[in-house]
Coordinates of C-alpha atoms in Angstrom, one line a residue:
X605 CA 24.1 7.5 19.2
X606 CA 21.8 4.7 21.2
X607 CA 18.7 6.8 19.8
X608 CA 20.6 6.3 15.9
X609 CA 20.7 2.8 16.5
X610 CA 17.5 2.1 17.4
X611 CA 15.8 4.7 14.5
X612 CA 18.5 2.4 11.7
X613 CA 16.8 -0.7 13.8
X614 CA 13.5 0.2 12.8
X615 CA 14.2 1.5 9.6
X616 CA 16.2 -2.0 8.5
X617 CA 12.8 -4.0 9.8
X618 CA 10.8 -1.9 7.9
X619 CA 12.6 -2.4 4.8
X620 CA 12.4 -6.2 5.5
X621 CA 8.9 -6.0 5.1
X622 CA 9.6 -4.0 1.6
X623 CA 11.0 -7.3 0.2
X624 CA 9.0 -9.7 2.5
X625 CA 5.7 -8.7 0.9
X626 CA 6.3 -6.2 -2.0
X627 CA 3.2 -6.0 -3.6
X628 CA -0.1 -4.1 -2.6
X629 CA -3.8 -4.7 -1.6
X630 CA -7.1 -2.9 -2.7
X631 CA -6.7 -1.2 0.3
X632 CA -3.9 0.7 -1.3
X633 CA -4.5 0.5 -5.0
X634 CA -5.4 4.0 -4.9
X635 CA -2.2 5.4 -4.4
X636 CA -0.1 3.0 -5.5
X637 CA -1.6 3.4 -8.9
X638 CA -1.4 6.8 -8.5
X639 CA 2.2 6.4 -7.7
X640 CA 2.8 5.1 -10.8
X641 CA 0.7 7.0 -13.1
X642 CA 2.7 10.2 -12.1
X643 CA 5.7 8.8 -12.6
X644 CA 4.8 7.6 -16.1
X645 CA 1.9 8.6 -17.6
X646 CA 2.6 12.5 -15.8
X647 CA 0.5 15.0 -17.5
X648 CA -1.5 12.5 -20.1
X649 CA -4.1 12.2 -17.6
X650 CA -6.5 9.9 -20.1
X651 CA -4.0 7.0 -19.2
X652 CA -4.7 7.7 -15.6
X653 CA -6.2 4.7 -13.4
X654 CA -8.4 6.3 -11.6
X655 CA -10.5 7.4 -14.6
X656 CA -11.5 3.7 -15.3
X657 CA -11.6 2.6 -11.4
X658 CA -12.5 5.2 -9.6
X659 CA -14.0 3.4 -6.5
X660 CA -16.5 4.1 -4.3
X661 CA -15.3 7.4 -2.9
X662 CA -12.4 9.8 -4.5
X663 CA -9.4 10.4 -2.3
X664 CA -7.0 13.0 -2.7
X665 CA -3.6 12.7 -5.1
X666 CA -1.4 15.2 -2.4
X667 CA 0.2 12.0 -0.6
X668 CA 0.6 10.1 -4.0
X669 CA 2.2 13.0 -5.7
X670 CA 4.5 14.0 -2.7
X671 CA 5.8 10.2 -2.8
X672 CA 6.1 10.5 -7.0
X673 CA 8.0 13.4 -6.5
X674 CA 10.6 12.3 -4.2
X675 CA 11.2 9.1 -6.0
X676 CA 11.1 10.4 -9.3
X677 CA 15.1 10.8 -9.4
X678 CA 15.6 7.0 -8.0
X679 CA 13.2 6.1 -11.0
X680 CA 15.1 7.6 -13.4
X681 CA 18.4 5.6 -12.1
X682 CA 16.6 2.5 -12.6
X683 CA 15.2 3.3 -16.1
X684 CA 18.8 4.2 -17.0
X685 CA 19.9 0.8 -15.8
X686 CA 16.7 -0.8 -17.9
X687 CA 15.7 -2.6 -14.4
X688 CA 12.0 -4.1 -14.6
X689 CA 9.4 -1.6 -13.9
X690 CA 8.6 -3.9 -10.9
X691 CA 11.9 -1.7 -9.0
X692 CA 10.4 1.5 -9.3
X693 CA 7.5 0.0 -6.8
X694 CA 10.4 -0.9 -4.2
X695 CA 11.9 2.4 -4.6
X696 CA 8.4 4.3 -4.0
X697 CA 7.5 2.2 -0.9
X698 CA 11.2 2.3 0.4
X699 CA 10.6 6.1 0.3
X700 CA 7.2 6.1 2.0
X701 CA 9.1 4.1 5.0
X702 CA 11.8 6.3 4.8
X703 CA 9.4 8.9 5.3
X704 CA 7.6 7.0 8.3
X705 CA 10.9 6.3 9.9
X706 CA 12.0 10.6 9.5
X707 CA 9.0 11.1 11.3
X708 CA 9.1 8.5 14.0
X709 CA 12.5 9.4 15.0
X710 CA 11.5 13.1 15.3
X711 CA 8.6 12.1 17.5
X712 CA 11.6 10.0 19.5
X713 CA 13.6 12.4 19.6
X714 CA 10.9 14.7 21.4
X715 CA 9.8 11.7 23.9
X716 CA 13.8 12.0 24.8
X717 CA 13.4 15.7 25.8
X718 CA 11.1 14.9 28.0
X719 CA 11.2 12.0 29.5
X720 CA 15.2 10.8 28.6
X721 CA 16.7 8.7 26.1
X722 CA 15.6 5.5 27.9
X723 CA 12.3 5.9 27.2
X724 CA 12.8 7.2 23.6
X725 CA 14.9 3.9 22.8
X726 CA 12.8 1.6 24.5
X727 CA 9.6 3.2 22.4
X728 CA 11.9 2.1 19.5
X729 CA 12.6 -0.9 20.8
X730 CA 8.8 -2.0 21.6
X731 CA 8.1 -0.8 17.7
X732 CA 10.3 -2.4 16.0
X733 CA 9.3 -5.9 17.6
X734 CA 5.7 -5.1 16.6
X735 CA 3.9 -6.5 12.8
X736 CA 1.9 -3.8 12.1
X737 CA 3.2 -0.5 12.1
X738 CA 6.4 -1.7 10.7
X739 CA 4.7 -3.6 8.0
X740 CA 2.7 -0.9 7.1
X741 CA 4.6 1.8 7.5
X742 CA 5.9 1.6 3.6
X743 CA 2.1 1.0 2.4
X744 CA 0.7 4.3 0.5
X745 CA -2.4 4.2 3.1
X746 CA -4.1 7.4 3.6
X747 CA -3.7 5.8 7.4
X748 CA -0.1 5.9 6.6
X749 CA 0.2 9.0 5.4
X750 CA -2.2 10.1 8.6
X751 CA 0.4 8.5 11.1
X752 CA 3.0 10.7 9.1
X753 CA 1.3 13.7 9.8
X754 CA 0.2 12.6 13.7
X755 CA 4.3 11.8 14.4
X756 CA 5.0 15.5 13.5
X757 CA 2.2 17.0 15.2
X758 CA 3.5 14.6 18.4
X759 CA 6.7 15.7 18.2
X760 CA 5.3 19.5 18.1
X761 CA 3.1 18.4 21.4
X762 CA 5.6 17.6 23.2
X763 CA 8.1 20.6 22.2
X764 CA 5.2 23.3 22.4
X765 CA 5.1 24.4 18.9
X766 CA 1.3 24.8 19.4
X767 CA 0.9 26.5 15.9
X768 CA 3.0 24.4 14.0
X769 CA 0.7 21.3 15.6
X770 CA -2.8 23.2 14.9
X771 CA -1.9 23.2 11.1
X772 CA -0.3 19.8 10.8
X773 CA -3.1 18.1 12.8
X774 CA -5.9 20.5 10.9
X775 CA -4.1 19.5 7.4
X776 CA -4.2 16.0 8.5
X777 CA -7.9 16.0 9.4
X778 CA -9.3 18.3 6.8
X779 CA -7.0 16.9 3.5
X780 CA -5.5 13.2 4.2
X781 CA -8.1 11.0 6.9
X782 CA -11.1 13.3 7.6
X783 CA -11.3 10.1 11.2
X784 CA -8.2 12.6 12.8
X785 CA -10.8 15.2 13.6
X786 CA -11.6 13.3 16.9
X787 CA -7.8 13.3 17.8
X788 CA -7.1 17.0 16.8
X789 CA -10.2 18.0 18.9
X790 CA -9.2 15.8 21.7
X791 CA -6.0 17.3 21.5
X792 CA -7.0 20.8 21.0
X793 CA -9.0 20.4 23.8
X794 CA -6.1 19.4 25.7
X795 CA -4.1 22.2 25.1
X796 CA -7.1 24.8 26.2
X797 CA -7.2 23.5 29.2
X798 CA -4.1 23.4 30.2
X799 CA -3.3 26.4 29.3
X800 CA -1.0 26.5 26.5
X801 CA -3.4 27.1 23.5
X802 CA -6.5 30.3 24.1
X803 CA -8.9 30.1 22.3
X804 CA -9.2 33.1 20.0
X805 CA -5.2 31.7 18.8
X806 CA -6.7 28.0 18.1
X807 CA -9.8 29.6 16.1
X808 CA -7.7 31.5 14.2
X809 CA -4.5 29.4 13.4
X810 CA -7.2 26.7 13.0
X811 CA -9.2 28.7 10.0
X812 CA -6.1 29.8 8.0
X813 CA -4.8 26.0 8.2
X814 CA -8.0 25.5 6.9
X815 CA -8.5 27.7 4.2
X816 CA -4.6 26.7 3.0
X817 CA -5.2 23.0 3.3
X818 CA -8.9 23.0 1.3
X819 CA -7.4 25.4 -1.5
X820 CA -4.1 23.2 -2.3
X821 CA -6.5 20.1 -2.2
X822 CA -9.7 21.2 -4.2
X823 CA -7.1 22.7 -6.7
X824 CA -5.3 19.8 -7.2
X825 CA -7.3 16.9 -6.7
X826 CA -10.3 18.9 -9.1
X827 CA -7.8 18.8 -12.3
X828 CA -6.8 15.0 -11.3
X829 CA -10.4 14.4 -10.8
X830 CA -12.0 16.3 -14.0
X831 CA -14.5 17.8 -11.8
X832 CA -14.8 19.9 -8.4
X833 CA -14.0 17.9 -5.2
X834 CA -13.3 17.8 -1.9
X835 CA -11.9 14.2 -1.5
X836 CA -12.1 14.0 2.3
X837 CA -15.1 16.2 2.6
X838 CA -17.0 13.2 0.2
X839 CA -15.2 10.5 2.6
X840 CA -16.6 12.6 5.6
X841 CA -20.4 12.7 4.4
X842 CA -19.9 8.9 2.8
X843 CA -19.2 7.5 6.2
X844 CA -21.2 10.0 8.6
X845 CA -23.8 11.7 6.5
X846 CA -24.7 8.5 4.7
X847 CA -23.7 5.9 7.0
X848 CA -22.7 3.9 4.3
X849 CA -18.8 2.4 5.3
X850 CA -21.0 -0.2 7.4
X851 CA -21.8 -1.7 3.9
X852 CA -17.6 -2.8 4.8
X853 CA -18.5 -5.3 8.0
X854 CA -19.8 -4.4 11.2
X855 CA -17.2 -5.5 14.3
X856 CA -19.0 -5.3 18.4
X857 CA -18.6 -2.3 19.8
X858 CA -15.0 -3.6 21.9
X859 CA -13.7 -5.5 19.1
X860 CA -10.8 -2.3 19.1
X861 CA -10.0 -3.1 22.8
X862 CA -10.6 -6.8 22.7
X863 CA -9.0 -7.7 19.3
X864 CA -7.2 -5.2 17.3
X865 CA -5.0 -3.7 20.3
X866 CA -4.1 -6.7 21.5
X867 CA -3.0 -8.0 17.8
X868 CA -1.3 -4.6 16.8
X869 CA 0.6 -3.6 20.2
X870 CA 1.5 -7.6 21.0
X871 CA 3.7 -7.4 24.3
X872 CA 3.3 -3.7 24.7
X873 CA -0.6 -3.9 25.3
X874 CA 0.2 -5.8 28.6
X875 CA 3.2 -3.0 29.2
X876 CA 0.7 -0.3 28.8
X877 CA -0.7 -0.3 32.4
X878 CA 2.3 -0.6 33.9
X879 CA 3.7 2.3 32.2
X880 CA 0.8 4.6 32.7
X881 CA 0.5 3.8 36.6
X882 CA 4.5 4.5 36.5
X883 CA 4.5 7.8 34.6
X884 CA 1.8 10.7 34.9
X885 CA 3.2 12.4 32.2
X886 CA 2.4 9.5 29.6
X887 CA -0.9 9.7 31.1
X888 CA -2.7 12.7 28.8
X889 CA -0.8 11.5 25.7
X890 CA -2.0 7.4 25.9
X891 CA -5.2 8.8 27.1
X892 CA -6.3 10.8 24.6
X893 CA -5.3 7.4 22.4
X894 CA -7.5 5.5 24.1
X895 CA -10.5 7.8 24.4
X896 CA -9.8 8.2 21.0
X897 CA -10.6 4.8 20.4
X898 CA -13.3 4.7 22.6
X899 CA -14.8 7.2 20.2
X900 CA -14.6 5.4 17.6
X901 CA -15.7 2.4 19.0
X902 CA -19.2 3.4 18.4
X903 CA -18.8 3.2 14.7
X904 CA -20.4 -0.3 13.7
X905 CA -17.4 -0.7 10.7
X906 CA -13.9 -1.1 12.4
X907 CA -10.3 -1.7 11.2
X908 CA -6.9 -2.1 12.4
X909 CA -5.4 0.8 10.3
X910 CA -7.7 3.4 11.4
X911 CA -5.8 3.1 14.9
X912 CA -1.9 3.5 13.0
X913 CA -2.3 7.4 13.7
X914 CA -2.7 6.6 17.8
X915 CA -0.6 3.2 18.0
X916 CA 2.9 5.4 18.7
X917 CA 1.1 7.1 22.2
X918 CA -0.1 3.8 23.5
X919 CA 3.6 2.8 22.3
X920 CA 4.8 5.1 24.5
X921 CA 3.1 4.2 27.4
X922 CA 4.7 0.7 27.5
X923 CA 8.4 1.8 26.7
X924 CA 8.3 3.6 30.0
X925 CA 6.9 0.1 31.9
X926 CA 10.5 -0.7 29.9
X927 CA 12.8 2.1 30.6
X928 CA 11.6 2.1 34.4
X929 CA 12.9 -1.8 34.7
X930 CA 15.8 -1.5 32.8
X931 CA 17.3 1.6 34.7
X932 CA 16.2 -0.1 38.6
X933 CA 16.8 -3.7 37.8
X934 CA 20.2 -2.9 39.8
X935 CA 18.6 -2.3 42.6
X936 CA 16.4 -5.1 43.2
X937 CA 16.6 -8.7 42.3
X938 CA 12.8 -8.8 42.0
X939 CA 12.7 -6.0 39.6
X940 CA 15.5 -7.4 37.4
X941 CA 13.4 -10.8 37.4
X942 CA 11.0 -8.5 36.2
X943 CA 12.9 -7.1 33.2
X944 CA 13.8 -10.4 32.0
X945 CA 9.9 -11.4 32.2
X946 CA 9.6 -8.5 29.6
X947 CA 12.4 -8.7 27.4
X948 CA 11.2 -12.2 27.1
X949 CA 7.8 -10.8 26.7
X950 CA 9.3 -8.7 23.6
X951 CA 10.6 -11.8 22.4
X952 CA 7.4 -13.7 21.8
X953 CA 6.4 -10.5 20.2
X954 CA 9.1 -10.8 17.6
X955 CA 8.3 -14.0 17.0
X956 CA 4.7 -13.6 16.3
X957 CA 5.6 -11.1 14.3
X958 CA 7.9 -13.3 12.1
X959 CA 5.0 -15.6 11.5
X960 CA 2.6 -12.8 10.6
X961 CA 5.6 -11.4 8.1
X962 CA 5.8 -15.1 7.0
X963 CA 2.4 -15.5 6.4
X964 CA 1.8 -12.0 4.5
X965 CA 4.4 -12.8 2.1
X966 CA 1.8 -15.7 1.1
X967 CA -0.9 -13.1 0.9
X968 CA -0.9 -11.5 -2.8
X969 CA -1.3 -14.3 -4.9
X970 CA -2.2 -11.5 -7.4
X971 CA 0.6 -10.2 -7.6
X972 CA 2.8 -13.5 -7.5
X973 CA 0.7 -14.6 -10.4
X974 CA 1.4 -11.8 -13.2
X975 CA 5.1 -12.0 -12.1
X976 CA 5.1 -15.7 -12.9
X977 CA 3.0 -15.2 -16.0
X978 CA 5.6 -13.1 -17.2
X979 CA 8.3 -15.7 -16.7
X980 CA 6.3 -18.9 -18.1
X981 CA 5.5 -17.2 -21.4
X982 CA 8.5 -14.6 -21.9
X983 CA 8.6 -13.1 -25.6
X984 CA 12.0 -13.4 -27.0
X985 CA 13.4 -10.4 -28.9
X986 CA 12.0 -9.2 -32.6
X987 CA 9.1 -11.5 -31.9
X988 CA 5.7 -11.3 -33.1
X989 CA 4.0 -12.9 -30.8
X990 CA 1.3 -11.1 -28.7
X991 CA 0.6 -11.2 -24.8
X992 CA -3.2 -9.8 -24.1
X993 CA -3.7 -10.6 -20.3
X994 CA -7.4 -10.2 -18.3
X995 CA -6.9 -9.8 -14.4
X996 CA -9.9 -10.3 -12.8
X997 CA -10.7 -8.6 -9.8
X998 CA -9.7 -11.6 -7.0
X999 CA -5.9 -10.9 -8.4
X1000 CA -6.4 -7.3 -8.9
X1001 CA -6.8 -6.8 -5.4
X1002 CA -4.5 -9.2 -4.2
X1003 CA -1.1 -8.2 -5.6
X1004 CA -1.3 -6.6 -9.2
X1005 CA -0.9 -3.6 -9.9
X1006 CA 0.7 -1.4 -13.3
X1007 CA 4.3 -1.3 -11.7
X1008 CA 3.9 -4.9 -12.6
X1009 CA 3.0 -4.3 -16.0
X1010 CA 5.7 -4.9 -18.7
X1011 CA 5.5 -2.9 -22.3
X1012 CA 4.4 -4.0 -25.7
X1013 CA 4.1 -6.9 -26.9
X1014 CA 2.4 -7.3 -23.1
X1015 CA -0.7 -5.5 -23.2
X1016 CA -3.4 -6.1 -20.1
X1017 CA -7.1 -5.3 -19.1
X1018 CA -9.1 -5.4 -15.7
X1019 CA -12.9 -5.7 -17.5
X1020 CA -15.3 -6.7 -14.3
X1021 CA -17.8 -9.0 -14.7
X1022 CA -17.0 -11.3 -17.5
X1023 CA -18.5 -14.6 -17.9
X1024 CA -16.8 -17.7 -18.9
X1025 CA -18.0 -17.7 -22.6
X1026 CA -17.1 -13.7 -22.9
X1027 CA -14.1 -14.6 -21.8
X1028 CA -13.9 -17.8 -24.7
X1029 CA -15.2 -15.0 -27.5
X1030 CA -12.7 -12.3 -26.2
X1031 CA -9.1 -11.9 -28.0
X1032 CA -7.4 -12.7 -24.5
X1033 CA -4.2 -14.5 -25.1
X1034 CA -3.7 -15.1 -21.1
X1035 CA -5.8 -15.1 -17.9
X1036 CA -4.9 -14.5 -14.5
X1037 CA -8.1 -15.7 -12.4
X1038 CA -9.5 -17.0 -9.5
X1039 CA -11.6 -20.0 -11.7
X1040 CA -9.6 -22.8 -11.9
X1041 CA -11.4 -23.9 -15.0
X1042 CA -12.3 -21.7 -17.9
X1043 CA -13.4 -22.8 -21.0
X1044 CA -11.6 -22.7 -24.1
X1045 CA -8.2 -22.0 -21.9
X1046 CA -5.6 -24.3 -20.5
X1047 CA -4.9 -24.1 -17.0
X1048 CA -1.3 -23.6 -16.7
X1049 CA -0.1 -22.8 -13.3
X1050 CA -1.3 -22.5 -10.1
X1051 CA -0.4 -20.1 -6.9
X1052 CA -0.7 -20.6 -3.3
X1053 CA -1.8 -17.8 -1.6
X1054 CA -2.6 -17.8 2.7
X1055 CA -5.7 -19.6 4.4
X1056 CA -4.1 -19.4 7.8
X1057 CA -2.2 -21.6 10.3
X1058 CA -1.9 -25.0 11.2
X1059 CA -0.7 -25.0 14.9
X1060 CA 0.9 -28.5 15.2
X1061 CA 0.1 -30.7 18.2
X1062 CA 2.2 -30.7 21.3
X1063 CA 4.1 -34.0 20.9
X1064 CA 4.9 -33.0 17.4
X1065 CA 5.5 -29.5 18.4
X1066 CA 8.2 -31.1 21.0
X1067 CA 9.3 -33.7 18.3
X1068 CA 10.1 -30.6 16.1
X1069 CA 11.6 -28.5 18.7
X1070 CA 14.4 -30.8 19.2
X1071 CA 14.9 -31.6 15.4
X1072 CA 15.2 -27.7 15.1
X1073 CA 12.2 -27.5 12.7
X1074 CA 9.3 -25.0 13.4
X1075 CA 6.2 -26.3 15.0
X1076 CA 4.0 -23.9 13.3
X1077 CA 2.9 -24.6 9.7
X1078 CA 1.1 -22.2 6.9
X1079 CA -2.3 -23.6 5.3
X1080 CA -1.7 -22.4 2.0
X1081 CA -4.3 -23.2 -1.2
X1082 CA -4.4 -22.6 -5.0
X1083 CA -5.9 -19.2 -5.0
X1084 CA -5.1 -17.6 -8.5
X1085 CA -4.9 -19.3 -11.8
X1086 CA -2.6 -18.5 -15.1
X1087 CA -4.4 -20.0 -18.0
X1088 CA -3.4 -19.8 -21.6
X1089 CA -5.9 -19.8 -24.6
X1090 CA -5.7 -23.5 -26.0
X1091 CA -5.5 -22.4 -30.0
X1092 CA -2.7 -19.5 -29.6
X1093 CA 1.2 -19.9 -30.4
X1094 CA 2.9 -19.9 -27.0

């Protein structure tokens, strides 16, 4: 029941992020538009996204559809009660987490078989105080739906269902985030040489996983694609063959270690050690995390999310630093000084990760903007007025996306590149752009989107901890602009 409480913990915080920060980034535009154009465009696939922006490499529709699929019956709930489009988007991501949070507390469940309940709600515990995974455990990712995958195959690791974890890891790799192959070789690896997996039973159970997984995604993501593809195979040769996902940033070669560990475990990346010089059987799991990592660390283009898949095992290493205090603090004054040193550690981490929720809800501006758009020049009933909005590409990939969209008499376009007097000559009623001036339109409304923050100094940061106030403040600036054609009927 401790274990239940602590999965509905985790679960509740990740829905808080749901309505923190609803809307989505390029990063995710893929799928989320994908999302929506099963749900409502289904098989007129002409009215697809995807067909107009394609982006730079193709990824496959299996994680969008399974999400669709699932949520289709909550979607047709909210139809019936003629709620705003804008629900069903809630409703899809809430499923996603839902989906995170299933497989998270089966990989809990396994940590309590082996090494007790403890350490299974203390790895709950350390999560739930954390911004990332939380916060993006209800984002349609392909990382996301990679850290689905790796919390089953986890959970098979450490219940020795070595087949079921060779085809969940080799789906994983070969279908949904083609940078797992490191971790399912590491891991295979693993298993070899300890025994549990020969060889002849990993190349086998390895090629039919294989052969399944490349048939069900060149069938489907070919028709959704209107030509023959291998979405991951293309993602493989884009970033390896061709080198080319440098184009993205380059990071040094420990920015993982030095920047985003640190900023995605919080307290737990100081628990870590401890828990791995406690525990040698967390040892092989974190390890093959961090060497993981270490792999990848040689790849000049870095980000946070690619680590989501590995975040639970180093996770795991720092609820045992947790579990150990809590179940000796009894017996030693200096130990249970010690477990109040962490849960105050795990406290700061909360915190933190308040202000990170709290800035991220200032983060899609986008998104913001066509919602307020839609309230500031609302078309009463039987009217004839018409609403023909451009979203440039700033605010498409900050927060808009079609769940936002409303129908007829709204009507919207995302035409790149268009210059100031295109956008004068063009029948656009209303624009939602990053120019504060355009000519021949009115600026109407601005929105504040994040900069960063604006740590106050200490005497005011004492001032304003006795007047209850926080001492930390948002920079926030006009980011995205509504403007209204100056000769149209409003």
């Amino acid at each position: 029941m401790l274990l239940q409480g602590w999965t509905w913990l985790l679960g509740l915080v990740v829905m808080l992020h749901v309505f923190a920060a609803p809307f989505t980034k390029v990063e995710e535009s893929f799928n989320v538009q994908a999302i929506h154009d099963i749900l409502y465009h289904r098989q007129h696939l002409q009215a697809y996204d995807h067909l107009d922006f394609p982006g730079v490499v193709p990824r496959t529709f299996l994680g969008a559809l399974t999400i669709a699929v699932i949520s289709s019956p909550i979607i047709l709930v909210l139809q019936a009660l003629h709620l705003p489009k804008v629900a069903a988007l809630y409703a899809a991501r809430l499923v996603l987490g839902g989906l995170s949070i299933g497989s998270f507390s089966r990989f809990a469940r396994a940590v309590r078989s082996r090494l007790g309940s403890h350490v299974a709600c203390s790895l709950l515990m350390v999560t739930a105080v954390q911004f990332h995974l939380p916060f993006y455990m209800s984002r349609p990712l392909p990382n996301v739906f990679a850290l689905i995958l790796a919390l089953n195959a986890y959970a098979d690791w450490l219940g020795m269902r070595t087949r079921r974890l060779v085809y969940t890891l080799a789906f994983a790799a070969l279908v949904v985030r083609c940078d797992l192959l490191p971790l399912a070789a590491l891991i295979g690896l693993s298993l070899l040489v300890s025994g549990r997996l020969r060889l002849q039973d990993g190349l086998l159970w390895g090629a039919t996983a294989a052969v399944g997984s490349l048939a069900l995604s060149v069938t489907v993501d070919s028709v959704l694609w209107r030509r023959w593809t291998w979405p991951e195979g293309e993602v493989l040769w884009f970033n390896t063959g061709e080198n080319r996902s440098s184009e993205w940033g380059v990071m040094a070669w420990h920015w993982y270690f030095t920047s985003a560990l640190p900023r995605s475990l919080l307290g737990a990346f100081l628990l870590l050690p401890l828990g791995l010089w406690l525990e040698p059987r967390v040892r092989l799991l974190s390890g093959v995390a961090l060497l993981y990592i270490a792999l990848y660390s040689f790849l000049p283009h870095k980000e946070v999310r690619f680590l989501f898949p590995v975040l639970p095992l180093l996770n795991l290493g720092a609820a045992v630093a947790l579990a150990r205090l809590w179940i000796s603090c009894r017996k030693s004054w200096l130990r249970a000084g010690a477990l109040l040193g962490v849960l105050g550690l795990l406290a700061a981490s909360a915190l933190a990760t308040g202000l990170m929720l709290w800035a991220s809800s200032h983060n899609y501006p986008g998104g913001h903007a066509l919602q307020e758009l839609h309230c500031m020049y609302a078309v009463p009933e039987r009217s004839n007025l018409t609403r023909l909005v451009h979203i440039d590409s700033f605010s498409a990939m900050t927060g808009v996306s079609r769940f936002l969209e409303l129908s007829p008499p709204w009507s919207y376009s995302k035409a790149e590149d268009l210059m100031s007097e295109e956008l004068r000559a063009s029948d656009y009623t209303h624009l939602v752009s990053a120019s504060p001036l355009v000519p021949g339109f009115i600026n109407a409304r601005e929105i504040l989107g994040f900069r960063g923050f604006n740590l106050a100094s200490i005497r005011h940061a004492l001032k304003v901890v006795i007047s209850s106030r926080s001492p930390v403040a948002l920079k926030l600036e006009p980011q995205v602009h509504l403007h209204a054609r100056k000769d149209i009927k409003q």
